PDB file of C-alpha atoms in Angstrom:
ATOM      1  CA  UNK K   1       9.951 -18.292  12.628  1.00 86.00           C
ATOM      2  CA  UNK K   2      13.573 -17.767  11.590  1.00 95.00           C
ATOM      3  CA  UNK K   3      14.128 -17.050   7.892  1.00 97.00           C
ATOM      4  CA  UNK K   4      16.942 -19.017   6.292  1.00 97.00           C
ATOM      5  CA  UNK K   5      18.650 -18.232   2.977  1.00 97.00           C
ATOM      6  CA  UNK K   6      16.114 -20.244   0.989  1.00 97.00           C
ATOM      7  CA  UNK K   7      13.175 -18.423   2.607  1.00 98.00           C
ATOM      8  CA  UNK K   8      14.761 -15.062   1.791  1.00 98.00           C
ATOM      9  CA  UNK K   9      15.444 -16.076  -1.817  1.00 98.00           C
ATOM     10  CA  UNK K  10      11.885 -17.376  -2.105  1.00 98.00           C
ATOM     11  CA  UNK K  11      10.446 -14.097  -0.786  1.00 98.00           C
ATOM     12  CA  UNK K  12      12.611 -12.082  -3.182  1.00 97.00           C
ATOM     13  CA  UNK K  13      11.355 -14.103  -6.141  1.00 98.00           C
ATOM     14  CA  UNK K  14       7.707 -13.984  -5.077  1.00 98.00           C
ATOM     15  CA  UNK K  15       7.813 -10.201  -4.572  1.00 97.00           C
ATOM     16  CA  UNK K  16       8.621  -9.829  -8.256  1.00 96.00           C
ATOM     17  CA  UNK K  17       6.397 -12.598  -9.641  1.00 96.00           C
ATOM     18  CA  UNK K  18       3.902 -14.333  -7.384  1.00 96.00           C
ATOM     19  CA  UNK K  19       2.398 -16.182 -10.356  1.00 96.00           C
ATOM     20  CA  UNK K  20       5.288 -18.656 -10.525  1.00 97.00           C
ATOM     21  CA  UNK K  21       4.224 -22.211  -9.857  1.00 97.00           C
ATOM     22  CA  UNK K  22       5.755 -24.291  -7.070  1.00 97.00           C
ATOM     23  CA  UNK K  23       7.439 -26.318  -9.813  1.00 98.00           C
ATOM     24  CA  UNK K  24       9.097 -23.187 -11.254  1.00 98.00           C
ATOM     25  CA  UNK K  25      10.106 -21.979  -7.783  1.00 98.00           C
ATOM     26  CA  UNK K  26      11.531 -25.395  -6.925  1.00 98.00           C
ATOM     27  CA  UNK K  27      13.597 -25.387 -10.106  1.00 98.00           C
ATOM     28  CA  UNK K  28      14.988 -21.900  -9.422  1.00 97.00           C
ATOM     29  CA  UNK K  29      15.830 -22.690  -5.803  1.00 98.00           C
ATOM     30  CA  UNK K  30      17.039 -26.266  -6.360  1.00 98.00           C
ATOM     31  CA  UNK K  31      14.475 -27.676  -3.926  1.00 98.00           C
ATOM     32  CA  UNK K  32      11.646 -30.178  -4.232  1.00 98.00           C
ATOM     33  CA  UNK K  33       8.160 -29.023  -5.149  1.00 98.00           C
ATOM     34  CA  UNK K  34       6.863 -30.325  -1.807  1.00 98.00           C
ATOM     35  CA  UNK K  35       9.522 -28.372   0.101  1.00 97.00           C
ATOM     36  CA  UNK K  36       8.604 -25.160  -1.722  1.00 98.00           C
ATOM     37  CA  UNK K  37       4.904 -25.756  -1.099  1.00 98.00           C
ATOM     38  CA  UNK K  38       5.539 -26.161   2.638  1.00 97.00           C
ATOM     39  CA  UNK K  39       7.794 -23.094   2.808  1.00 98.00           C
ATOM     40  CA  UNK K  40       5.244 -20.868   1.056  1.00 98.00           C
ATOM     41  CA  UNK K  41       2.520 -22.230   3.327  1.00 97.00           C
ATOM     42  CA  UNK K  42       4.620 -21.437   6.436  1.00 98.00           C
ATOM     43  CA  UNK K  43       5.509 -17.966   5.167  1.00 98.00           C
ATOM     44  CA  UNK K  44       1.799 -17.243   4.732  1.00 97.00           C
ATOM     45  CA  UNK K  45       0.870 -18.704   8.122  1.00 98.00           C
ATOM     46  CA  UNK K  46       3.504 -16.595   9.883  1.00 98.00           C
ATOM     47  CA  UNK K  47       2.422 -13.420   8.089  1.00 97.00           C
ATOM     48  CA  UNK K  48       5.511 -12.866   5.943  1.00 98.00           C
ATOM     49  CA  UNK K  49       3.279 -13.093   2.877  1.00 98.00           C
ATOM     50  CA  UNK K  50       0.229 -10.983   3.660  1.00 96.00           C
ATOM     51  CA  UNK K  51      -1.577 -11.367   0.335  1.00 95.00           C
ATOM     52  CA  UNK K  52      -1.051 -12.014  -3.353  1.00 94.00           C
ATOM     53  CA  UNK K  53      -2.308  -9.341  -5.735  1.00 94.00           C
ATOM     54  CA  UNK K  54      -2.179  -8.133  -9.329  1.00 93.00           C
ATOM     55  CA  UNK K  55      -0.652  -4.679  -9.792  1.00 94.00           C
ATOM     56  CA  UNK K  56      -2.653  -2.821 -12.403  1.00 94.00           C
ATOM     57  CA  UNK K  57      -1.609  -0.139 -14.876  1.00 94.00           C
ATOM     58  CA  UNK K  58      -3.395   2.880 -13.405  1.00 93.00           C
ATOM     59  CA  UNK K  59      -3.500   4.677 -16.765  1.00 92.00           C
ATOM     60  CA  UNK K  60      -5.366   1.790 -18.397  1.00 96.00           C
ATOM     61  CA  UNK K  61      -8.001   1.763 -15.645  1.00 96.00           C
ATOM     62  CA  UNK K  62      -8.473   5.547 -15.824  1.00 96.00           C
ATOM     63  CA  UNK K  63      -6.792   6.472 -12.532  1.00 96.00           C
ATOM     64  CA  UNK K  64      -4.525   9.096 -14.027  1.00 94.00           C
ATOM     65  CA  UNK K  65      -4.052  11.419 -11.058  1.00 98.00           C
ATOM     66  CA  UNK K  66      -1.961  10.468  -8.045  1.00 98.00           C
ATOM     67  CA  UNK K  67      -1.646  12.889  -5.179  1.00 98.00           C
ATOM     68  CA  UNK K  68      -0.124  12.956  -1.730  1.00 98.00           C
ATOM     69  CA  UNK K  69      -2.083  14.794   0.923  1.00 98.00           C
ATOM     70  CA  UNK K  70      -0.784  15.920   4.276  1.00 98.00           C
ATOM     71  CA  UNK K  71      -3.629  16.032   6.776  1.00 98.00           C
ATOM     72  CA  UNK K  72      -3.531  18.146   9.915  1.00 98.00           C
ATOM     73  CA  UNK K  73      -6.071  17.326  12.630  1.00 98.00           C
ATOM     74  CA  UNK K  74      -7.601  19.711  15.176  1.00 97.00           C
ATOM     75  CA  UNK K  75      -6.932  17.362  18.113  1.00 96.00           C
ATOM     76  CA  UNK K  76      -4.613  14.444  18.811  1.00 94.00           C
ATOM     77  CA  UNK K  77      -6.370  12.230  21.309  1.00 96.00           C
ATOM     78  CA  UNK K  78      -6.409   8.487  20.724  1.00 97.00           C
ATOM     79  CA  UNK K  79     -10.145   8.711  20.025  1.00 97.00           C
ATOM     80  CA  UNK K  80      -9.691  11.391  17.334  1.00 97.00           C
ATOM     81  CA  UNK K  81      -6.795   9.573  15.675  1.00 97.00           C
ATOM     82  CA  UNK K  82      -8.658   6.253  15.673  1.00 97.00           C
ATOM     83  CA  UNK K  83     -11.824   7.860  14.292  1.00 98.00           C
ATOM     84  CA  UNK K  84      -9.895   9.533  11.469  1.00 98.00           C
ATOM     85  CA  UNK K  85      -8.121   6.280  10.539  1.00 98.00           C
ATOM     86  CA  UNK K  86     -11.384   4.342  10.585  1.00 98.00           C
ATOM     87  CA  UNK K  87     -13.159   6.844   8.336  1.00 98.00           C
ATOM     88  CA  UNK K  88     -10.330   7.431   5.842  1.00 98.00           C
ATOM     89  CA  UNK K  89      -9.851   3.661   5.426  1.00 98.00           C
ATOM     90  CA  UNK K  90     -13.364   3.508   3.955  1.00 98.00           C
ATOM     91  CA  UNK K  91     -12.450   5.733   0.983  1.00 98.00           C
ATOM     92  CA  UNK K  92     -11.476   3.695  -2.107  1.00 97.00           C
ATOM     93  CA  UNK K  93      -9.505   6.686  -3.421  1.00 98.00           C
ATOM     94  CA  UNK K  94      -7.102   6.430  -0.481  1.00 98.00           C
ATOM     95  CA  UNK K  95      -4.466   3.903  -1.496  1.00 98.00           C
ATOM     96  CA  UNK K  96      -2.244   4.372   1.551  1.00 98.00           C
ATOM     97  CA  UNK K  97      -2.610   6.127   4.885  1.00 98.00           C
ATOM     98  CA  UNK K  98       0.262   6.712   7.280  1.00 98.00           C
ATOM     99  CA  UNK K  99       0.276   8.429  10.646  1.00 98.00           C
ATOM    100  CA  UNK K 100       3.363  10.619  10.653  1.00 97.00           C
ATOM    101  CA  UNK K 101       5.774  12.115  13.144  1.00 96.00           C
ATOM    102  CA  UNK K 102       6.608  15.707  12.370  1.00 94.00           C
ATOM    103  CA  UNK K 103       4.632  18.746  11.340  1.00 93.00           C
ATOM    104  CA  UNK K 104       1.511  16.991  10.031  1.00 97.00           C
ATOM    105  CA  UNK K 105      -0.531  14.076  11.316  1.00 98.00           C
ATOM    106  CA  UNK K 106      -1.252  11.832   8.307  1.00 98.00           C
ATOM    107  CA  UNK K 107       0.047  11.312   4.790  1.00 98.00           C
ATOM    108  CA  UNK K 108      -2.388   9.900   2.245  1.00 98.00           C
ATOM    109  CA  UNK K 109      -1.678   8.569  -1.231  1.00 98.00           C
ATOM    110  CA  UNK K 110      -4.797   9.207  -3.266  1.00 98.00           C
ATOM    111  CA  UNK K 111      -5.709   7.901  -6.735  1.00 98.00           C
ATOM    112  CA  UNK K 112      -8.433   9.586  -8.764  1.00 98.00           C
ATOM    113  CA  UNK K 113      -9.477   9.816 -12.389  1.00 98.00           C
ATOM    114  CA  UNK K 114      -8.565  13.475 -12.769  1.00 97.00           C
ATOM    115  CA  UNK K 115      -8.414  16.836 -11.000  1.00 98.00           C
ATOM    116  CA  UNK K 116     -12.201  17.189 -10.941  1.00 98.00           C
ATOM    117  CA  UNK K 117     -12.566  13.799  -9.225  1.00 98.00           C
ATOM    118  CA  UNK K 118      -9.897  14.787  -6.697  1.00 98.00           C
ATOM    119  CA  UNK K 119     -11.630  18.111  -6.059  1.00 98.00           C
ATOM    120  CA  UNK K 120     -14.937  16.327  -5.352  1.00 98.00           C
ATOM    121  CA  UNK K 121     -13.202  13.805  -3.096  1.00 98.00           C
ATOM    122  CA  UNK K 122     -11.524  16.579  -1.115  1.00 98.00           C
ATOM    123  CA  UNK K 123     -14.518  18.875  -0.850  1.00 98.00           C
ATOM    124  CA  UNK K 124     -17.267  16.357  -0.129  1.00 98.00           C
ATOM    125  CA  UNK K 125     -15.493  13.484   1.603  1.00 98.00           C
ATOM    126  CA  UNK K 126     -12.060  14.173   3.101  1.00 98.00           C
ATOM    127  CA  UNK K 127     -12.348  17.794   4.241  1.00 97.00           C
ATOM    128  CA  UNK K 128     -15.714  17.203   5.907  1.00 97.00           C
ATOM    129  CA  UNK K 129     -14.429  14.496   8.232  1.00 97.00           C
ATOM    130  CA  UNK K 130     -14.645  15.525  11.873  1.00 94.00           C
ATOM    131  CA  UNK K 131     -11.410  16.926  13.303  1.00 96.00           C
ATOM    132  CA  UNK K 132      -9.773  17.662   9.917  1.00 98.00           C
ATOM    133  CA  UNK K 133      -8.127  21.058  10.210  1.00 97.00           C
ATOM    134  CA  UNK K 134      -6.051  21.459   7.049  1.00 97.00           C
ATOM    135  CA  UNK K 135      -5.180  19.386   3.984  1.00 98.00           C
ATOM    136  CA  UNK K 136      -2.133  20.174   1.844  1.00 98.00           C
ATOM    137  CA  UNK K 137      -1.949  18.234  -1.401  1.00 98.00           C
ATOM    138  CA  UNK K 138       0.894  17.616  -3.847  1.00 98.00           C
ATOM    139  CA  UNK K 139       0.159  16.241  -7.310  1.00 98.00           C
ATOM    140  CA  UNK K 140       2.402  13.764  -9.104  1.00 97.00           C
ATOM    141  CA  UNK K 141       3.717  15.086 -12.417  1.00 97.00           C
ATOM    142  CA  UNK K 142       5.712  12.019 -13.370  1.00 95.00           C
ATOM    143  CA  UNK K 143       6.655   8.699 -11.832  1.00 94.00           C
ATOM    144  CA  UNK K 144      10.330   7.779 -11.907  1.00 96.00           C
ATOM    145  CA  UNK K 145      10.142   4.695  -9.724  1.00 95.00           C
ATOM    146  CA  UNK K 146       7.328   2.697  -8.196  1.00 93.00           C
ATOM    147  CA  UNK K 147       8.417  -0.455  -6.429  1.00 93.00           C
ATOM    148  CA  UNK K 148       6.452  -2.963  -4.390  1.00 93.00           C
ATOM    149  CA  UNK K 149       9.317  -5.313  -3.521  1.00 93.00           C
ATOM    150  CA  UNK K 150      11.213  -4.708  -0.274  1.00 95.00           C
ATOM    151  CA  UNK K 151      15.001  -5.117  -0.352  1.00 95.00           C
ATOM    152  CA  UNK K 152      15.556  -8.222   1.756  1.00 94.00           C
TER     153      UNK K 152
END
């Protein structure tokens, strides 16, 4: 699928407010409601729109501590990497998991209630996974920018 200017504008708008109705989108983009409906449907079918979610205020839901953990594994075979990814994906505290190039193997973004909850997560869940060698964690003191929309 080739994205035209209208598709790109539509994606930009939806990244910032996916609650807009097809009528509102049509008005903003000077298109018919039916045309917008079909475009959104196509964008979903082709995987440009993966899912529609609500972004919560983490403070209001008592997830006050965000940390970034660098994970070093003992081995780097495909089996070990796949096993680690499979296991870490099961943890609800892990918001993001990236395999990295460089001096460590994985970067995790972890959300917990507080330092005690993080400590329990690390000690009894993350650090006991097979093949985990070292975990280095950095704690967020303040958040200057948190964006979910890609610049397209």
